[in-house]
């Protein structure tokens, strides 16, 4: 036992002697022991003969054995069997043969166990490396999938961000434009209102004064003229005809009222301009829809051709809460869009009705209409079908944003009988303001 080198470490499950030794290693050794002097040689474990030589004799059936030597076989530091040599008569070399057989078999067990452990460790390392490679491959595939997904999402986010930036830029541009228009309108209205006030006042006063002069002339003509000499009366009549006093008197009677009417119209235009720009209105104030439309049409009077027919039916609609300037701007852009689509012979019908909790404002024209595939794009910023320089594609975007500012929406469809129909759906209580 002292010469047997013990295994210092254990790997894996517990093994039996058959798993470590093979017949090809044991049987030649047993045959050699028999050839050297033993009558029988065997290897047994757990009371069972595993290998023996000669093969025909069972270990348990030997009754004539006189001498026998057995030594343990060691596996993983523990005796797991024995090698046994027997003889039918005493022999001095039997002990030495048994020691040699045990030493050879233990060496084979030790060598085989080391080989098995090495193979097992190598296999384990290979399997571990293979599993690690598989895991790394799975991680790479997952990483690649995440990268592809991120790249695709990045492109989508870039497009969305670009659209948001374009919309934000258009919104800023529109606000700056409306602010500039509002300031311009406020300045012009203030500057025109002051002189217009004293012009109207003076015209009314002048009309009274001219009336007095006319009365005085008639007084001289009828009362004092009769007291003059014939020559002097003729000179007065000559001068009267020369100065066309009768015509001047009649014309003054017509000119002054016309001037006063003209000044009143200028005053009304300024009032419409102030109302259109909502210079004095608050951001979230009541807005009368019909008044907003009439003010818009008044401001656009110079743009509307004489042959255009604009019918409106907005009576009995409730007021909205919001920015009236935005609503007027939306009306102006829709009317202008119809005028551009049908420069001559435009027939525009503007009507409103209740639809549940909303008010539907319809702008229906007899223009060429909008192709079905373009209807989803007409509200996008900078989209236009017109020639370069004839529009920047923000008019209908302003309409869309104005509707959104009131908490509503705008839709476009084909009008019955042809043409385009834009419908503003606005909640009756209004919305926030963008």
CSV table of C-alpha atoms in Angstrom, one decimal, residues 108-285:
chain,number,residue,atom,x,y,z
A,108,UNK,CA,-2.7,1.4,-14.9
A,109,UNK,CA,-5.6,2.6,-12.7
A,110,UNK,CA,-3.7,5.8,-11.8
A,111,UNK,CA,-2.7,6.5,-15.4
A,112,UNK,CA,-6.2,5.8,-16.8
A,113,UNK,CA,-7.7,8.0,-14.1
A,114,UNK,CA,-5.3,10.8,-14.9
A,115,UNK,CA,-6.1,10.4,-18.6
A,116,UNK,CA,-9.8,10.4,-17.9
A,117,UNK,CA,-9.5,13.5,-15.6
A,118,UNK,CA,-7.5,15.3,-18.3
A,119,UNK,CA,-9.9,14.3,-21.0
A,120,UNK,CA,-12.8,15.3,-18.8
A,121,UNK,CA,-11.2,18.7,-18.0
A,122,UNK,CA,-10.4,19.2,-21.6
A,123,UNK,CA,-13.9,18.4,-22.7
A,124,UNK,CA,-15.3,20.6,-20.0
A,125,UNK,CA,-13.0,23.5,-21.1
A,126,UNK,CA,-13.9,22.9,-24.7
A,127,UNK,CA,-17.6,22.7,-23.9
A,128,UNK,CA,-17.3,25.8,-21.7
A,129,UNK,CA,-15.5,27.6,-24.5
A,130,UNK,CA,-18.1,26.5,-27.0
A,131,UNK,CA,-20.9,27.6,-24.7
A,132,UNK,CA,-19.1,30.9,-24.2
A,133,UNK,CA,-18.8,31.3,-27.9
A,134,UNK,CA,-22.5,30.5,-28.3
A,135,UNK,CA,-23.3,33.0,-25.6
A,136,UNK,CA,-21.1,35.6,-27.2
A,137,UNK,CA,-22.7,34.9,-30.5
A,138,UNK,CA,-26.1,35.3,-29.0
A,139,UNK,CA,-25.0,38.6,-27.4
A,140,UNK,CA,-23.6,39.8,-30.8
A,141,UNK,CA,-26.9,38.9,-32.5
A,142,UNK,CA,-28.9,40.6,-29.9
A,143,UNK,CA,-26.6,43.6,-30.1
A,144,UNK,CA,-26.9,43.7,-33.9
A,145,UNK,CA,-30.7,43.4,-33.6
A,146,UNK,CA,-30.7,46.3,-31.1
A,147,UNK,CA,-28.4,48.3,-33.4
A,148,UNK,CA,-30.7,47.7,-36.4
A,149,UNK,CA,-33.7,48.6,-34.4
A,150,UNK,CA,-32.0,51.7,-33.0
A,151,UNK,CA,-30.9,52.7,-36.6
A,152,UNK,CA,-34.5,52.3,-37.9
A,153,UNK,CA,-35.9,54.1,-34.9
A,154,UNK,CA,-33.3,56.8,-35.3
A,155,UNK,CA,-34.4,57.4,-38.9
A,156,UNK,CA,-38.0,57.6,-37.8
A,157,UNK,CA,-37.2,60.0,-35.0
A,158,UNK,CA,-35.1,62.1,-37.3
A,159,UNK,CA,-38.0,62.4,-39.7
A,160,UNK,CA,-40.4,63.2,-36.9
A,161,UNK,CA,-38.0,65.7,-35.3
A,162,UNK,CA,-37.5,67.3,-38.7
A,163,UNK,CA,-41.3,67.6,-39.2
A,164,UNK,CA,-41.6,69.1,-35.7
A,165,UNK,CA,-38.9,71.6,-36.4
A,166,UNK,CA,-40.5,72.6,-39.7
A,167,UNK,CA,-43.9,73.0,-38.0
A,168,UNK,CA,-42.3,74.9,-35.1
A,169,UNK,CA,-40.5,77.2,-37.5
A,170,UNK,CA,-43.8,77.7,-39.5
A,171,UNK,CA,-45.6,78.5,-36.2
A,172,UNK,CA,-42.9,81.0,-35.3
A,173,UNK,CA,-43.0,82.6,-38.7
A,174,UNK,CA,-46.8,82.9,-38.6
A,175,UNK,CA,-46.7,84.4,-35.1
A,176,UNK,CA,-44.1,86.9,-36.1
A,177,UNK,CA,-46.1,87.7,-39.2
A,178,UNK,CA,-49.3,88.1,-37.3
A,179,UNK,CA,-47.6,90.2,-34.6
A,180,UNK,CA,-46.1,92.4,-37.3
A,181,UNK,CA,-49.5,92.7,-39.0
A,182,UNK,CA,-51.1,93.5,-35.7
A,183,UNK,CA,-48.6,96.2,-34.9
A,184,UNK,CA,-48.9,97.7,-38.3
A,185,UNK,CA,-52.6,97.7,-38.1
A,186,UNK,CA,-52.6,99.2,-34.7
A,187,UNK,CA,-50.2,101.9,-35.8
A,188,UNK,CA,-52.1,102.7,-39.0
A,189,UNK,CA,-55.4,102.7,-37.2
A,190,UNK,CA,-54.1,105.1,-34.5
A,191,UNK,CA,-52.5,107.4,-37.1
A,192,UNK,CA,-55.5,107.5,-39.3
A,193,UNK,CA,-58.1,107.7,-36.6
A,194,UNK,CA,-56.8,111.0,-35.2
A,195,UNK,CA,-56.9,113.1,-38.4
A,196,UNK,CA,-60.1,111.3,-39.5
A,197,UNK,CA,-61.8,112.4,-36.4
A,198,UNK,CA,-61.3,116.1,-37.0
A,199,UNK,CA,-61.9,115.7,-40.7
A,200,UNK,CA,-65.3,114.3,-40.0
A,201,UNK,CA,-66.0,117.0,-37.4
A,202,UNK,CA,-64.8,119.7,-39.7
A,203,UNK,CA,-66.8,118.4,-42.6
A,204,UNK,CA,-70.0,118.4,-40.6
A,205,UNK,CA,-69.2,122.0,-39.4
A,206,UNK,CA,-68.3,123.1,-42.9
A,207,UNK,CA,-71.6,121.7,-44.1
A,208,UNK,CA,-73.4,123.9,-41.7
A,209,UNK,CA,-71.3,126.9,-42.6
A,210,UNK,CA,-71.8,126.4,-46.3
A,211,UNK,CA,-75.6,126.2,-45.7
A,212,UNK,CA,-75.4,129.6,-44.0
A,213,UNK,CA,-73.4,131.1,-46.9
A,214,UNK,CA,-76.0,129.7,-49.4
A,215,UNK,CA,-78.8,131.2,-47.3
A,216,UNK,CA,-77.0,134.5,-47.2
A,217,UNK,CA,-76.5,134.5,-51.0
A,218,UNK,CA,-80.2,133.7,-51.6
A,219,UNK,CA,-81.1,136.5,-49.2
A,220,UNK,CA,-78.9,139.0,-51.1
A,221,UNK,CA,-80.3,137.7,-54.4
A,222,UNK,CA,-83.9,138.0,-53.5
A,223,UNK,CA,-84.0,140.9,-51.1
A,224,UNK,CA,-81.2,143.3,-51.8
A,225,UNK,CA,-80.8,142.6,-55.5
A,226,UNK,CA,-84.1,144.2,-56.2
A,227,UNK,CA,-82.9,147.5,-54.7
A,228,UNK,CA,-80.0,147.8,-57.1
A,229,UNK,CA,-80.0,149.7,-60.4
A,230,UNK,CA,-80.8,147.9,-63.6
A,231,UNK,CA,-77.1,148.0,-64.7
A,232,UNK,CA,-75.9,146.8,-61.4
A,233,UNK,CA,-78.5,144.0,-61.3
A,234,UNK,CA,-77.3,142.9,-64.8
A,235,UNK,CA,-73.7,143.0,-63.6
A,236,UNK,CA,-74.6,140.8,-60.6
A,237,UNK,CA,-76.4,138.3,-62.8
A,238,UNK,CA,-73.5,138.3,-65.2
A,239,UNK,CA,-71.1,137.6,-62.4
A,240,UNK,CA,-73.4,135.0,-61.0
A,241,UNK,CA,-73.6,133.1,-64.3
A,242,UNK,CA,-69.8,133.5,-64.8
A,243,UNK,CA,-69.1,131.9,-61.4
A,244,UNK,CA,-71.8,129.2,-62.0
A,245,UNK,CA,-73.1,129.9,-58.5
A,246,UNK,CA,-76.2,127.8,-59.1
A,247,UNK,CA,-74.1,124.8,-60.1
A,248,UNK,CA,-71.7,125.4,-57.3
A,249,UNK,CA,-74.5,125.6,-54.7
A,250,UNK,CA,-76.1,122.4,-55.9
A,251,UNK,CA,-72.7,120.6,-56.2
A,252,UNK,CA,-71.7,121.7,-52.7
A,253,UNK,CA,-74.9,120.2,-51.4
A,254,UNK,CA,-73.9,116.9,-53.0
A,255,UNK,CA,-70.1,117.0,-52.4
A,256,UNK,CA,-70.2,117.5,-48.7
A,257,UNK,CA,-72.5,114.6,-47.8
A,258,UNK,CA,-70.4,112.4,-50.1
A,259,UNK,CA,-67.2,113.5,-48.3
A,260,UNK,CA,-68.8,112.7,-45.0
A,261,UNK,CA,-70.0,109.3,-46.3
A,262,UNK,CA,-66.5,108.6,-47.6
A,263,UNK,CA,-64.9,109.5,-44.3
A,264,UNK,CA,-67.4,107.3,-42.5
A,265,UNK,CA,-66.5,104.4,-44.8
A,266,UNK,CA,-62.8,105.0,-44.0
A,267,UNK,CA,-63.7,104.9,-40.3
A,268,UNK,CA,-65.6,101.6,-40.8
A,269,UNK,CA,-62.7,100.1,-42.7
A,270,UNK,CA,-60.4,101.0,-39.8
A,271,UNK,CA,-62.8,99.5,-37.4
A,272,UNK,CA,-62.9,96.3,-39.5
A,273,UNK,CA,-59.1,96.2,-39.6
A,274,UNK,CA,-58.9,96.6,-35.9
A,275,UNK,CA,-61.5,93.9,-35.5
A,276,UNK,CA,-59.8,91.6,-37.9
A,277,UNK,CA,-56.5,92.0,-36.1
A,278,UNK,CA,-58.2,91.9,-32.7
A,279,UNK,CA,-55.8,94.5,-31.5
A,280,UNK,CA,-57.8,95.2,-28.4
A,281,UNK,CA,-59.1,91.6,-27.8
A,282,UNK,CA,-57.8,89.3,-25.1
A,283,UNK,CA,-56.3,85.9,-26.0
A,284,UNK,CA,-59.2,83.8,-24.7
A,285,UNK,CA,-62.1,86.1,-25.4
